[in-house]
Coordinates of C-alpha atoms in Angstrom, one line a residue:
M1 CA -140.1 69.2 81.8
S2 CA -138.2 69.3 85.2
W3 CA -137.5 66.1 87.6
P4 CA -138.0 68.6 90.6
R5 CA -141.3 69.7 89.3
L6 CA -142.8 66.4 88.3
L7 CA -142.0 64.7 91.4
S8 CA -144.4 67.0 93.3
Q9 CA -145.6 66.2 96.7
R10 CA -148.3 68.1 96.6
R11 CA -151.4 66.6 97.2
F12 CA -154.6 67.1 95.3
P13 CA -156.8 68.7 94.6
D14 CA -154.9 71.3 97.4
Q15 CA -151.8 72.3 95.9
Q16 CA -149.9 73.4 99.5
L17 CA -147.2 71.2 100.8
F18 CA -147.4 71.0 104.9
A19 CA -144.0 71.4 106.1
T20 CA -142.7 68.2 109.0
S21 CA -140.3 69.5 111.1
A22 CA -138.2 66.1 110.4
A23 CA -138.1 63.9 107.9
P24 CA -141.2 61.4 107.5
V25 CA -140.7 58.4 108.7
R26 CA -143.2 57.3 105.4
G27 CA -142.2 59.7 102.2
A28 CA -145.5 61.4 100.6
F29 CA -145.2 58.7 97.7
V30 CA -144.8 55.6 100.5
Q31 CA -148.6 57.2 101.8
D32 CA -150.0 57.1 97.8
Y33 CA -149.4 53.0 98.3
D34 CA -150.7 53.2 101.2
R35 CA -154.0 55.2 100.7
V36 CA -154.0 52.6 97.8
V37 CA -154.0 49.4 99.9
F38 CA -156.5 50.1 101.9
S39 CA -159.0 51.3 99.6
S40 CA -162.1 49.9 98.8
A41 CA -162.0 50.0 95.8
F42 CA -158.4 48.2 95.7
R43 CA -160.0 45.1 97.9
R44 CA -162.2 44.7 95.3
L45 CA -159.8 43.9 92.4
Q46 CA -159.3 40.4 94.2
R47 CA -162.7 39.0 92.8
K48 CA -162.2 40.8 89.6
T49 CA -160.5 38.5 86.9
Q50 CA -157.1 39.1 84.8
V51 CA -157.3 36.4 82.4
M52 CA -159.1 33.7 83.6
P53 CA -162.5 34.7 85.1
L54 CA -163.8 33.2 88.0
P55 CA -160.8 31.7 88.5
E56 CA -161.5 27.7 90.5
T57 CA -157.3 27.6 90.6
D58 CA -156.1 29.6 93.6
F59 CA -152.3 30.0 91.8
V60 CA -154.5 32.4 88.5
H61 CA -154.1 36.0 89.1
T62 CA -156.9 38.2 89.9
R63 CA -156.4 42.2 89.3
L64 CA -155.3 42.3 92.8
T65 CA -152.2 39.8 92.7
H66 CA -151.6 41.2 89.1
S67 CA -151.4 44.9 90.7
L68 CA -149.2 43.9 93.2
E69 CA -146.7 42.5 91.4
T70 CA -146.4 45.2 88.7
A71 CA -145.8 47.5 92.1
V72 CA -142.9 45.6 93.1
V73 CA -141.5 45.1 89.3
G74 CA -142.3 48.8 89.0
R75 CA -140.7 49.9 91.8
S76 CA -137.3 48.2 91.1
L77 CA -137.8 49.7 87.6
G78 CA -138.2 53.3 88.8
R79 CA -135.2 52.4 91.2
L80 CA -133.1 51.4 88.7
A81 CA -133.7 53.5 86.0
A82 CA -133.2 56.8 87.9
R83 CA -130.1 56.2 89.4
H84 CA -128.8 55.7 85.7
L85 CA -130.1 59.5 85.4
M86 CA -127.8 60.3 88.8
E87 CA -124.8 58.1 87.7
A88 CA -124.9 60.4 83.7
D89 CA -126.3 63.9 85.9
A90 CA -123.9 64.5 88.7
K91 CA -125.7 67.6 88.8
L92 CA -128.6 65.6 88.7
A93 CA -127.9 63.7 91.6
V94 CA -127.0 66.9 93.9
Q95 CA -130.4 68.5 93.3
L96 CA -132.9 65.9 93.7
P97 CA -130.6 63.2 96.2
N98 CA -133.6 60.9 96.7
L99 CA -134.7 60.5 92.9
D100 CA -133.9 56.7 92.6
Q101 CA -135.9 56.1 95.9
D102 CA -138.9 58.6 95.2
C103 CA -138.9 57.1 91.2
G104 CA -139.5 53.6 92.8
D105 CA -142.4 54.7 94.6
I106 CA -143.8 56.8 92.1
V107 CA -143.7 54.0 89.6
S108 CA -144.9 51.3 92.8
A109 CA -148.2 53.5 93.6
A110 CA -149.0 54.3 90.2
C111 CA -148.3 50.9 88.8
L112 CA -150.9 49.5 92.3
A113 CA -153.2 51.8 91.3
H114 CA -153.1 51.1 87.1
D115 CA -156.0 48.6 87.4
I116 CA -158.4 50.3 89.8
G117 CA -160.9 51.4 87.4
N118 CA -161.5 48.5 85.1
P119 CA -164.8 46.4 85.3
P120 CA -165.7 42.9 85.9
F121 CA -164.6 40.2 83.1
G122 CA -161.4 41.6 82.5
H123 CA -161.0 43.7 79.3
S124 CA -164.2 42.2 77.9
G125 CA -165.6 44.1 80.4
E126 CA -164.6 47.2 78.9
D127 CA -166.7 45.8 75.7
A128 CA -169.3 44.9 77.3
I129 CA -170.1 48.6 78.6
S130 CA -169.1 50.0 75.6
S131 CA -171.2 47.9 73.5
Y132 CA -173.9 48.6 75.3
F133 CA -173.8 52.6 74.7
L134 CA -173.5 51.2 70.8
S135 CA -176.1 49.6 71.0
A136 CA -180.2 50.9 69.8
A137 CA -181.2 50.2 73.6
A138 CA -179.1 52.6 75.2
A139 CA -179.5 55.5 72.3
P140 CA -182.7 57.4 74.0
H141 CA -180.3 57.5 77.2
L142 CA -177.5 59.8 75.2
A143 CA -179.8 61.8 73.3
Q144 CA -179.3 64.8 75.7
L145 CA -175.6 64.5 76.0
T146 CA -172.7 66.2 74.1
D147 CA -170.6 64.2 71.8
A148 CA -167.6 64.3 73.8
E149 CA -169.8 62.4 76.6
V150 CA -171.3 60.0 74.5
A151 CA -167.7 58.9 73.7
D152 CA -166.9 58.6 77.0
L153 CA -169.3 55.6 77.2
Q154 CA -169.3 54.3 73.8
H155 CA -165.3 53.7 74.1
F156 CA -165.6 52.7 77.8
E157 CA -162.1 53.4 79.5
G158 CA -161.1 51.5 82.4
N159 CA -157.8 53.6 82.9
A160 CA -160.7 57.2 83.1
A161 CA -162.2 54.9 85.5
G162 CA -158.9 55.0 87.3
F163 CA -158.4 58.3 87.2
R164 CA -162.0 59.2 88.5
I165 CA -161.9 56.8 91.5
L166 CA -158.3 58.6 92.4
T167 CA -159.6 61.9 92.4
H168 CA -163.5 61.8 92.8
T169 CA -165.4 62.2 95.9
Y170 CA -169.1 61.1 95.6
A171 CA -171.5 64.0 97.5
A172 CA -173.4 61.4 99.4
H173 CA -169.7 60.4 101.5
S174 CA -169.0 63.5 102.1
S175 CA -168.2 67.5 101.2
G176 CA -164.9 66.3 100.1
T177 CA -163.0 66.9 96.5
A178 CA -160.2 64.7 96.9
G179 CA -160.4 61.3 96.1
L180 CA -158.2 59.5 97.8
G181 CA -155.6 62.0 97.9
L182 CA -152.8 61.2 96.4
T183 CA -149.6 63.4 95.2
Y184 CA -149.6 65.1 92.0
A185 CA -146.6 62.7 90.9
T186 CA -148.2 59.4 91.4
L187 CA -151.8 60.9 89.6
G188 CA -149.2 62.0 86.4
A189 CA -147.3 58.7 86.5
F190 CA -150.5 56.4 86.6
T191 CA -151.6 58.5 84.0
K192 CA -150.6 56.9 80.3
Y193 CA -153.1 58.3 78.4
P194 CA -153.4 61.8 79.2
R195 CA -156.1 62.8 77.2
P196 CA -159.9 62.9 76.7
S197 CA -161.7 60.5 74.7
L198 CA -162.7 63.1 72.0
V199 CA -159.3 64.7 70.3
A200 CA -158.8 66.0 66.7
D201 CA -157.3 64.0 64.2
A202 CA -155.0 66.4 63.4
A203 CA -153.7 66.5 67.2
K204 CA -153.2 62.7 66.6
V205 CA -149.7 61.7 66.1
G206 CA -149.8 58.1 67.0
G207 CA -147.9 57.7 69.8
A208 CA -148.4 54.8 72.7
S209 CA -150.0 57.8 74.7
E210 CA -152.7 58.1 72.4
K211 CA -153.7 54.9 72.1
K212 CA -156.6 55.0 74.7
Y213 CA -158.1 58.0 76.8
G214 CA -157.0 58.9 80.5
H215 CA -160.3 60.7 82.0
F216 CA -164.1 61.3 81.9
Q217 CA -165.1 64.3 80.8
T218 CA -166.2 65.1 84.7
E219 CA -162.2 64.7 85.5
A220 CA -161.1 66.9 82.3
A221 CA -160.6 70.3 84.5
R222 CA -159.2 68.1 87.4
F223 CA -156.8 66.5 85.0
Q224 CA -155.5 69.7 83.6
H225 CA -155.1 70.8 87.0
V226 CA -152.7 68.2 88.0
A227 CA -151.3 68.5 84.2
A228 CA -150.3 72.2 84.9
E229 CA -149.1 71.4 89.1
L230 CA -146.6 68.6 87.2
G231 CA -145.6 71.4 84.0
L232 CA -146.9 68.5 81.8
L233 CA -146.1 69.4 77.8
P234 CA -149.4 70.0 76.2
K235 CA -150.2 68.3 72.6
D236 CA -152.5 70.2 71.5
A237 CA -153.8 72.6 74.4
T238 CA -157.5 73.3 72.9
T239 CA -158.5 70.2 74.1
G240 CA -156.4 68.8 77.0
F241 CA -154.1 66.8 75.4
Y242 CA -150.2 66.0 77.0
H243 CA -147.4 64.7 76.8
R244 CA -146.8 61.9 79.3
H245 CA -145.3 62.4 82.5
P246 CA -142.0 60.5 82.5
L247 CA -142.8 57.8 85.1
A248 CA -145.8 57.4 83.2
F249 CA -143.3 55.2 80.7
L250 CA -141.9 52.8 83.0
V251 CA -145.3 52.3 84.8
E252 CA -146.8 51.2 81.4
A253 CA -143.7 49.0 81.0
A254 CA -144.1 47.4 84.1
D255 CA -147.5 46.7 83.2
D256 CA -146.4 45.4 79.8
L257 CA -144.0 42.8 81.1
C258 CA -145.9 41.4 83.8
Y259 CA -149.1 40.5 82.0
R260 CA -147.6 39.5 78.6
I261 CA -145.3 37.3 81.0
I262 CA -147.3 36.2 84.1
D263 CA -150.4 35.5 81.9
F264 CA -148.4 33.4 79.9
E265 CA -147.1 31.6 83.0
D266 CA -151.0 31.0 83.9
G267 CA -151.8 29.5 80.5
L268 CA -148.6 27.0 81.2
K269 CA -150.0 26.0 84.8
L270 CA -153.5 26.0 83.5
G271 CA -152.3 23.4 81.0
L272 CA -153.7 25.7 78.1
I273 CA -150.1 26.1 76.7
A274 CA -148.0 23.6 77.2
P275 CA -144.8 23.2 78.8
E276 CA -142.6 21.7 76.0
T277 CA -143.8 25.0 74.0
G278 CA -143.8 27.3 76.2
L279 CA -140.4 26.7 78.7
P280 CA -137.8 26.5 75.9
L281 CA -139.7 30.2 74.5
L282 CA -138.9 32.0 78.0
K283 CA -135.5 30.2 77.8
K284 CA -134.6 31.8 75.1
M285 CA -135.8 34.8 75.9
L286 CA -133.5 34.6 78.9
N287 CA -130.4 33.3 77.1
D288 CA -128.8 31.8 80.3
P289 CA -125.0 31.1 78.6
A290 CA -123.7 30.6 82.1
G291 CA -126.3 27.8 82.2
R292 CA -127.7 28.3 85.7
V293 CA -130.8 27.3 84.1
G294 CA -129.2 23.8 83.4
S295 CA -127.4 23.3 86.4
V296 CA -130.0 22.4 88.7
Q297 CA -132.3 19.3 88.0
W298 CA -135.8 20.0 88.4
H299 CA -138.0 17.2 89.5
D300 CA -141.5 19.6 89.1
W301 CA -141.5 21.7 85.6
R302 CA -143.4 24.4 87.5
E303 CA -140.6 24.8 90.1
E304 CA -138.5 25.7 86.9
L305 CA -140.9 27.8 84.9
G306 CA -141.1 30.0 88.1
Y307 CA -137.2 30.6 88.6
I308 CA -137.0 30.9 84.9
R309 CA -139.8 33.8 85.3
A310 CA -138.2 35.6 88.0
R311 CA -135.2 35.5 86.6
L312 CA -136.4 36.7 83.0
I313 CA -138.4 40.1 84.5
G314 CA -135.0 40.8 86.5
K315 CA -133.1 40.8 83.3
L316 CA -135.9 42.5 81.6
V317 CA -136.4 45.3 84.5
A318 CA -132.7 46.1 83.7
E319 CA -132.7 46.6 79.7
L320 CA -135.7 48.4 80.5
A321 CA -133.8 50.8 83.3
S322 CA -131.0 51.3 80.7
L323 CA -133.6 52.2 78.1
F324 CA -135.8 54.9 80.0
A325 CA -132.3 56.3 81.1
Q326 CA -131.5 56.8 77.2
H327 CA -134.3 58.3 75.9
A328 CA -135.2 61.0 78.9
P329 CA -133.8 63.6 77.4
T330 CA -136.1 63.0 74.9
I331 CA -139.0 61.7 77.0
L332 CA -138.9 65.2 78.8
S333 CA -138.8 67.4 75.6
G334 CA -141.9 65.9 74.9
H335 CA -140.2 64.1 71.7
Y336 CA -140.5 60.5 72.7
D337 CA -143.6 58.7 72.7
Q338 CA -143.3 54.7 72.3
S339 CA -143.9 52.0 74.3
L340 CA -140.2 50.8 76.1
I341 CA -140.9 47.4 75.9
K342 CA -141.1 47.4 72.3
E343 CA -137.2 48.6 72.4
L344 CA -136.5 45.1 73.9
S345 CA -133.7 42.8 72.3
C346 CA -135.9 39.8 73.0
W347 CA -139.1 41.9 71.7
T348 CA -139.7 39.1 68.9
D349 CA -139.9 36.6 70.9
L350 CA -142.5 38.3 73.6
Q351 CA -144.6 39.0 70.2
E352 CA -144.8 35.2 70.1
V353 CA -145.6 34.9 74.0
Q354 CA -148.6 37.4 73.3
R355 CA -149.1 35.2 70.0
I356 CA -149.9 31.8 72.0
S357 CA -151.4 33.3 74.8
I358 CA -153.7 34.9 72.4
N359 CA -154.8 32.0 71.0
Q360 CA -154.2 29.4 73.5
L361 CA -155.3 31.4 76.8
Y362 CA -157.6 34.3 75.6
R363 CA -159.3 32.6 73.1
S364 CA -159.6 29.1 74.9
R365 CA -163.2 28.2 75.4
P366 CA -163.3 28.9 79.7
V367 CA -162.7 32.1 78.6
L368 CA -165.0 33.1 76.0
E369 CA -167.6 31.7 77.5
I370 CA -167.8 33.9 80.3
E371 CA -166.5 36.4 78.8
A372 CA -169.3 36.3 76.5
A373 CA -172.1 36.0 79.5
G374 CA -169.8 39.6 80.7
F375 CA -171.7 41.3 77.8
D376 CA -175.2 39.6 78.9
V377 CA -174.7 40.7 82.5
L378 CA -172.5 43.8 82.2
G379 CA -175.4 45.2 79.5
G380 CA -177.9 43.9 81.1
L381 CA -177.6 45.6 84.4
L382 CA -177.3 49.1 82.2
D383 CA -180.2 48.6 80.7
A384 CA -182.4 48.0 83.7
F385 CA -181.0 50.9 86.1
L386 CA -180.6 53.5 82.9
C387 CA -184.3 52.3 82.3
A388 CA -185.5 52.8 85.7
I389 CA -183.3 56.0 86.3
F390 CA -185.0 57.4 83.3
D391 CA -188.5 56.0 83.9
A392 CA -190.4 59.5 84.0
S393 CA -193.5 58.0 85.7
Q394 CA -191.3 56.4 88.3
G395 CA -193.1 52.7 88.2
H396 CA -192.9 50.5 91.2
R397 CA -190.4 48.8 89.6
S398 CA -188.3 51.2 88.9
R399 CA -188.7 52.9 92.6
K400 CA -187.5 49.2 93.8
L401 CA -184.4 49.1 91.6
L402 CA -182.8 52.4 92.2
L403 CA -183.3 51.5 95.8
L404 CA -180.8 48.7 94.9
L405 CA -177.9 51.1 94.1
P406 CA -176.3 52.3 96.9
E407 CA -177.2 55.9 98.0
Q408 CA -173.4 57.7 96.5
F409 CA -174.7 55.9 93.1
R410 CA -178.2 57.6 93.2
A411 CA -178.7 60.9 91.6
E412 CA -180.5 62.3 94.2
G413 CA -180.3 64.1 97.7
H414 CA -176.4 65.7 98.0
Q415 CA -176.7 64.9 93.9
A416 CA -180.7 65.9 93.0
H417 CA -179.7 68.5 90.0
V418 CA -176.7 66.5 88.6
S419 CA -177.1 66.2 84.1
A420 CA -177.8 63.8 82.2
Y421 CA -174.4 62.4 81.4
E422 CA -173.3 62.2 85.6
K423 CA -176.4 60.7 85.7
I424 CA -175.3 57.9 83.4
L425 CA -171.3 58.0 84.7
L426 CA -173.0 57.3 88.5
L427 CA -174.7 53.9 87.2
T428 CA -171.4 53.1 85.2
D429 CA -169.4 53.8 88.5
F430 CA -171.7 51.2 90.5
V431 CA -171.3 49.0 87.4
A432 CA -167.9 49.0 86.5
G433 CA -166.4 48.5 90.4
M434 CA -168.7 45.6 91.1
T435 CA -166.7 42.3 91.2
D436 CA -167.4 39.5 89.1
Q437 CA -169.1 37.7 91.1
N438 CA -171.5 40.1 92.7
A439 CA -172.2 41.6 89.2
L440 CA -173.4 38.2 88.2
S441 CA -175.8 37.6 91.5
L442 CA -177.7 40.6 90.9
Y443 CA -177.8 40.6 87.6
K444 CA -179.1 37.3 88.2
T445 CA -181.7 38.7 91.2
I446 CA -183.0 41.5 89.1
K447 CA -183.7 39.1 86.1
G448 CA -185.4 36.5 88.3
I449 CA -183.1 33.6 87.5
E450 CA -182.2 33.1 91.3
L451 CA -183.3 34.8 94.4
P452 CA -180.9 35.9 97.0
K453 CA -179.9 33.9 99.8
G454 CA -181.2 34.7 103.2
F455 CA -179.2 36.4 105.8

């Protein structure tokens, strides 16, 4: 793979690059960032769970604040990593004089969008959707689908839903086919798992890019188009299985860093993790021989926590950037496929942070109770609407339910000739795109638990 091709400023799906007479005020990748910010799917992240579902406190992170912070970390990580590459390769620095800025902007835009396809109720939302499609209730609706289409649904993946949001335009909205019209470079960096849901075991080698999948069957041709434009190396040409865009490693690292440390911080602030346990562990990772943390007399441990977290992230960003530069040759040749974060000097301590977070935060009673409810809510919505969609008699209740679906998610009008798989995926788009509160409210309404309030 080559950097000039990997940094393609062409916009999906058209391969024409529009020339400008002068340097633009906003580069192509900054425009990508702005397009994500102004999208409705990104805006809905403000009411989607990061860790604590339906939080009652304003300092707990949502998907929106997590995405914004990950984008900030990603920008620094991308610029610093590229600066290392430029310092090590004078020819590359001459060939791509803006490499550091471009990499920072690409990684930042991809980080900003990295959770845009995640459903309500946190990571359990993905499990809830998958569990429904694995249930006996869903079986009749899947009878006409291919094995690959069934795998998409029974192993629902927020990353694939995100790629669909970024590249898909609903027929009811317009005749366009660009989604958000992002550059190929940003789409490539966004795709941490460049593979379909169903891949032959013989093609798998157990790398970091293989843990999940990155696109549904409906977007398979689109991703292969992106891969061809960027010159991504195929792992298995017959199944559309590719090596990652190099900057996807930095997107993954920024996300890993933020959710591990900042989720831990949330657990401390919520009182689910004891300060006397959490603070010493973070200080150990910071390893501050100059004693700057101890040189200040802190009157509020929360302020001390914020200071330690900020300095720790800065330290780890610098280390990750150096690691990326070291591995760049093998990443470009497709011979490296590991998570950079696992090579950090404090990896053992980060694992301990994760262990404590799992036991005391992710498995805390409030989280488990609301996540468990999420299974009923999302599964209940999918079942009710799918029964209506595939109701051959189109009874009164089915017609009423279908009218509750926004037009773009109905297989009618502009979308009258879609397959059973596409009908199901349209509904899944609707349910996965809802906020926590919206999903809960609609579920209560259609089940007759709670009537909607007047306008």
